[in-house]
Amino acid sequence: MIDLHCHILPELDDGARSLQDSVAMARQAADDGIEKVCATPHIRHDHDVHIPEIAARVAALQATLDRESVPVRILPGGELAETAARHLTPEELHRVSLGGTLGWVLLEPAPGPLGDGLHAVVDHLGALGARAIVAHPERHAGADLEHRLLTFVEQGCLIQWTAEFVRAASDEDLVLRYARDGLVHLLASDAHSSLAGRPVRLAGAFERLRSSCTPDWIDWMANIAPRAIVAGEPVTPP
Ligand SMILES: [Fe+2]
């Protein structure tokens, strides 16, 4: 599996507190069967992340993981805020895309319900050659959530839900119906630390979807789509 959303780089945004914390997060990932983790620091006005430094920070963490025999590969990326997306140069956009391939950008909605502004940003990114993955819609659920999700899909977006939210979903939770209806494309940890909050784990969330989705669909979400995304390839949900 590949975790497409993880704040694993140390001492950068509100993610891993230290290099030791980053290594512990990578060990969590490995224990869960995750082979690759996209480092997705916040690209947002309230976090001082210098985009040109991301690649070197990824390489430095990888060197530590290799030295400590943690079998996880770190890929470059970013979590691009809706409010910051228009300020990036094409070069910067390329650097924060998942896997550094320009194909796919992880897009963080502004606080509050998903709105028209995010659809406009998706179009803006599309004009620059990138397709968008809408991050954690469960945190941006207005009364029109389903209509918004369908419109994002029509725009060519993929929808990423938080793995821990899905793992803990009750039988009545709408996310399971959305999964049946094909509006759950990707699960990611959005983990920030090994010391608190959500773990770097995906397997339990995919297990939770077994009652709603066919094995082929789960394999697409867990393996086929994420591999294509980090390779910058087109992805269309079946
Ligand atoms: Fe995040």
PDB file of N, CA and C in Angstrom, residues 6-19 22 25 37-41 49 53-62 74-77 191-192:
ATOM      1  N   CYS A   6       0.530  12.217   4.484  1.00  0.00           N
ATOM      2  CA  CYS A   6       1.176  11.952   5.772  1.00  0.00           C
ATOM      3  C   CYS A   6       2.173  13.067   6.085  1.00  0.00           C
ATOM      4  N   HIS A   7       2.098  13.577   7.289  1.00  0.00           N
ATOM      5  CA  HIS A   7       2.971  14.689   7.693  1.00  0.00           C
ATOM      6  C   HIS A   7       4.209  14.105   8.384  1.00  0.00           C
ATOM      7  N   ILE A   8       4.961  13.354   7.621  1.00  0.00           N
ATOM      8  CA  ILE A   8       6.045  12.540   8.198  1.00  0.00           C
ATOM      9  C   ILE A   8       7.378  13.265   8.253  1.00  0.00           C
ATOM     10  N   LEU A   9       7.527  14.377   7.552  1.00  0.00           N
ATOM     11  CA  LEU A   9       8.819  15.084   7.605  1.00  0.00           C
ATOM     12  C   LEU A   9       8.983  15.754   8.973  1.00  0.00           C
ATOM     13  N   PRO A  10      10.182  15.627   9.580  1.00  0.00           N
ATOM     14  CA  PRO A  10      10.362  16.108  10.953  1.00  0.00           C
ATOM     15  C   PRO A  10      10.530  17.624  11.037  1.00  0.00           C
ATOM     16  N   GLU A  11       9.989  18.194  12.111  1.00  0.00           N
ATOM     17  CA  GLU A  11      10.229  19.599  12.475  1.00  0.00           C
ATOM     18  C   GLU A  11       9.980  20.553  11.318  1.00  0.00           C
ATOM     19  N   LEU A  12       8.842  20.360  10.669  1.00  0.00           N
ATOM     20  CA  LEU A  12       8.577  21.199   9.503  1.00  0.00           C
ATOM     21  C   LEU A  12       7.233  21.915   9.643  1.00  0.00           C
ATOM     22  N   ASP A  13       6.142  21.158   9.573  1.00  0.00           N
ATOM     23  CA  ASP A  13       4.834  21.800   9.765  1.00  0.00           C
ATOM     24  C   ASP A  13       4.292  21.396  11.144  1.00  0.00           C
ATOM     25  N   ASP A  14       3.076  20.940  11.219  1.00  0.00           N
ATOM     26  CA  ASP A  14       2.552  20.461  12.503  1.00  0.00           C
ATOM     27  C   ASP A  14       2.626  18.935  12.577  1.00  0.00           C
ATOM     28  N   GLY A  15       3.543  18.361  11.779  1.00  0.00           N
ATOM     29  CA  GLY A  15       3.696  16.921  11.731  1.00  0.00           C
ATOM     30  C   GLY A  15       4.742  16.419  12.708  1.00  0.00           C
ATOM     31  N   ALA A  16       5.542  15.443  12.262  1.00  0.00           N
ATOM     32  CA  ALA A  16       6.510  14.773  13.139  1.00  0.00           C
ATOM     33  C   ALA A  16       7.329  15.788  13.929  1.00  0.00           C
ATOM     34  N   ARG A  17       7.414  15.532  15.243  1.00  0.00           N
ATOM     35  CA  ARG A  17       8.097  16.474  16.148  1.00  0.00           C
ATOM     36  C   ARG A  17       9.603  16.431  15.987  1.00  0.00           C
ATOM     37  N   SER A  18      10.119  15.258  15.602  1.00  0.00           N
ATOM     38  CA  SER A  18      11.572  15.056  15.569  1.00  0.00           C
ATOM     39  C   SER A  18      11.872  13.959  14.552  1.00  0.00           C
ATOM     40  N   LEU A  19      13.139  13.794  14.247  1.00  0.00           N
ATOM     41  CA  LEU A  19      13.532  12.716  13.337  1.00  0.00           C
ATOM     42  C   LEU A  19      13.145  11.361  13.918  1.00  0.00           C
ATOM     43  N   SER A  22       9.596  10.757  13.201  1.00  0.00           N
ATOM     44  CA  SER A  22       9.419  10.374  11.785  1.00  0.00           C
ATOM     45  C   SER A  22       9.740   8.897  11.577  1.00  0.00           C
ATOM     46  N   MET A  25       7.006   6.804  12.914  1.00  0.00           N
ATOM     47  CA  MET A  25       5.862   6.814  11.992  1.00  0.00           C
ATOM     48  C   MET A  25       6.115   5.851  10.828  1.00  0.00           C
ATOM     49  N   VAL A  37       5.335   6.127   1.434  1.00  0.00           N
ATOM     50  CA  VAL A  37       4.605   7.206   2.108  1.00  0.00           C
ATOM     51  C   VAL A  37       4.923   8.505   1.388  1.00  0.00           C
ATOM     52  N   CYS A  38       3.893   9.210   0.955  1.00  0.00           N
ATOM     53  CA  CYS A  38       4.102  10.551   0.409  1.00  0.00           C
ATOM     54  C   CYS A  38       4.217  11.524   1.575  1.00  0.00           C
ATOM     55  N   ALA A  39       5.295  12.270   1.585  1.00  0.00           N
ATOM     56  CA  ALA A  39       5.455  13.328   2.587  1.00  0.00           C
ATOM     57  C   ALA A  39       4.659  14.528   2.101  1.00  0.00           C
ATOM     58  N   THR A  40       3.645  14.905   2.885  1.00  0.00           N
ATOM     59  CA  THR A  40       2.755  15.972   2.428  1.00  0.00           C
ATOM     60  C   THR A  40       2.669  17.102   3.458  1.00  0.00           C
ATOM     61  N   PRO A  41       3.752  17.871   3.609  1.00  0.00           N
ATOM     62  CA  PRO A  41       3.686  19.008   4.529  1.00  0.00           C
ATOM     63  C   PRO A  41       2.659  20.040   4.051  1.00  0.00           C
ATOM     64  N   VAL A  49       6.772  26.406   5.207  1.00  0.00           N
ATOM     65  CA  VAL A  49       7.385  25.321   4.441  1.00  0.00           C
ATOM     66  C   VAL A  49       7.968  25.902   3.155  1.00  0.00           C
ATOM     67  N   GLU A  53      12.880  23.119  -0.572  1.00  0.00           N
ATOM     68  CA  GLU A  53      13.614  22.280   0.392  1.00  0.00           C
ATOM     69  C   GLU A  53      13.001  20.884   0.560  1.00  0.00           C
ATOM     70  N   ILE A  54      11.782  20.685   0.033  1.00  0.00           N
ATOM     71  CA  ILE A  54      11.090  19.426   0.326  1.00  0.00           C
ATOM     72  C   ILE A  54      11.895  18.222  -0.165  1.00  0.00           C
ATOM     73  N   ALA A  55      12.433  18.298  -1.375  1.00  0.00           N
ATOM     74  CA  ALA A  55      13.148  17.139  -1.941  1.00  0.00           C
ATOM     75  C   ALA A  55      14.339  16.743  -1.069  1.00  0.00           C
ATOM     76  N   ALA A  56      15.096  17.739  -0.600  1.00  0.00           N
ATOM     77  CA  ALA A  56      16.266  17.422   0.240  1.00  0.00           C
ATOM     78  C   ALA A  56      15.823  16.855   1.585  1.00  0.00           C
ATOM     79  N   ARG A  57      14.727  17.365   2.118  1.00  0.00           N
ATOM     80  CA  ARG A  57      14.226  16.843   3.402  1.00  0.00           C
ATOM     81  C   ARG A  57      13.753  15.391   3.252  1.00  0.00           C
ATOM     82  N   VAL A  58      13.125  15.106   2.110  1.00  0.00           N
ATOM     83  CA  VAL A  58      12.698  13.728   1.832  1.00  0.00           C
ATOM     84  C   VAL A  58      13.928  12.818   1.746  1.00  0.00           C
ATOM     85  N   ALA A  59      14.950  13.277   1.039  1.00  0.00           N
ATOM     86  CA  ALA A  59      16.160  12.466   0.877  1.00  0.00           C
ATOM     87  C   ALA A  59      16.844  12.223   2.221  1.00  0.00           C
ATOM     88  N   ALA A  60      16.843  13.246   3.069  1.00  0.00           N
ATOM     89  CA  ALA A  60      17.501  13.102   4.378  1.00  0.00           C
ATOM     90  C   ALA A  60      16.753  12.077   5.236  1.00  0.00           C
ATOM     91  N   LEU A  61      15.428  12.143   5.230  1.00  0.00           N
ATOM     92  CA  LEU A  61      14.665  11.156   6.006  1.00  0.00           C
ATOM     93  C   LEU A  61      14.872   9.759   5.432  1.00  0.00           C
ATOM     94  N   GLN A  62      14.880   9.662   4.102  1.00  0.00           N
ATOM     95  CA  GLN A  62      15.093   8.343   3.474  1.00  0.00           C
ATOM     96  C   GLN A  62      16.437   7.757   3.896  1.00  0.00           C
ATOM     97  N   ILE A  74      10.072   7.041   1.073  1.00  0.00           N
ATOM     98  CA  ILE A  74       9.399   8.337   1.219  1.00  0.00           C
ATOM     99  C   ILE A  74       9.413   9.043  -0.144  1.00  0.00           C
ATOM    100  N   LEU A  75       8.246   9.524  -0.532  1.00  0.00           N
ATOM    101  CA  LEU A  75       8.115  10.246  -1.802  1.00  0.00           C
ATOM    102  C   LEU A  75       7.763  11.699  -1.507  1.00  0.00           C
ATOM    103  N   PRO A  76       8.175  12.601  -2.401  1.00  0.00           N
ATOM    104  CA  PRO A  76       7.855  14.010  -2.166  1.00  0.00           C
ATOM    105  C   PRO A  76       6.390  14.309  -2.439  1.00  0.00           C
ATOM    106  N   GLY A  77       5.925  15.391  -1.865  1.00  0.00           N
ATOM    107  CA  GLY A  77       4.549  15.827  -2.083  1.00  0.00           C
ATOM    108  C   GLY A  77       4.252  17.047  -1.244  1.00  0.00           C
ATOM    109  N   ALA A 191      -1.630  11.183   9.030  1.00  0.00           N
ATOM    110  CA  ALA A 191      -1.004  11.112  10.357  1.00  0.00           C
ATOM    111  C   ALA A 191      -0.041  12.283  10.538  1.00  0.00           C
ATOM    112  N   HIS A 192       0.079  12.729  11.805  1.00  0.00           N
ATOM    113  CA  HIS A 192       0.962  13.859  12.108  1.00  0.00           C
ATOM    114  C   HIS A 192       2.095  13.486  13.060  1.00  0.00           C
TER     115      HIS A 192
END
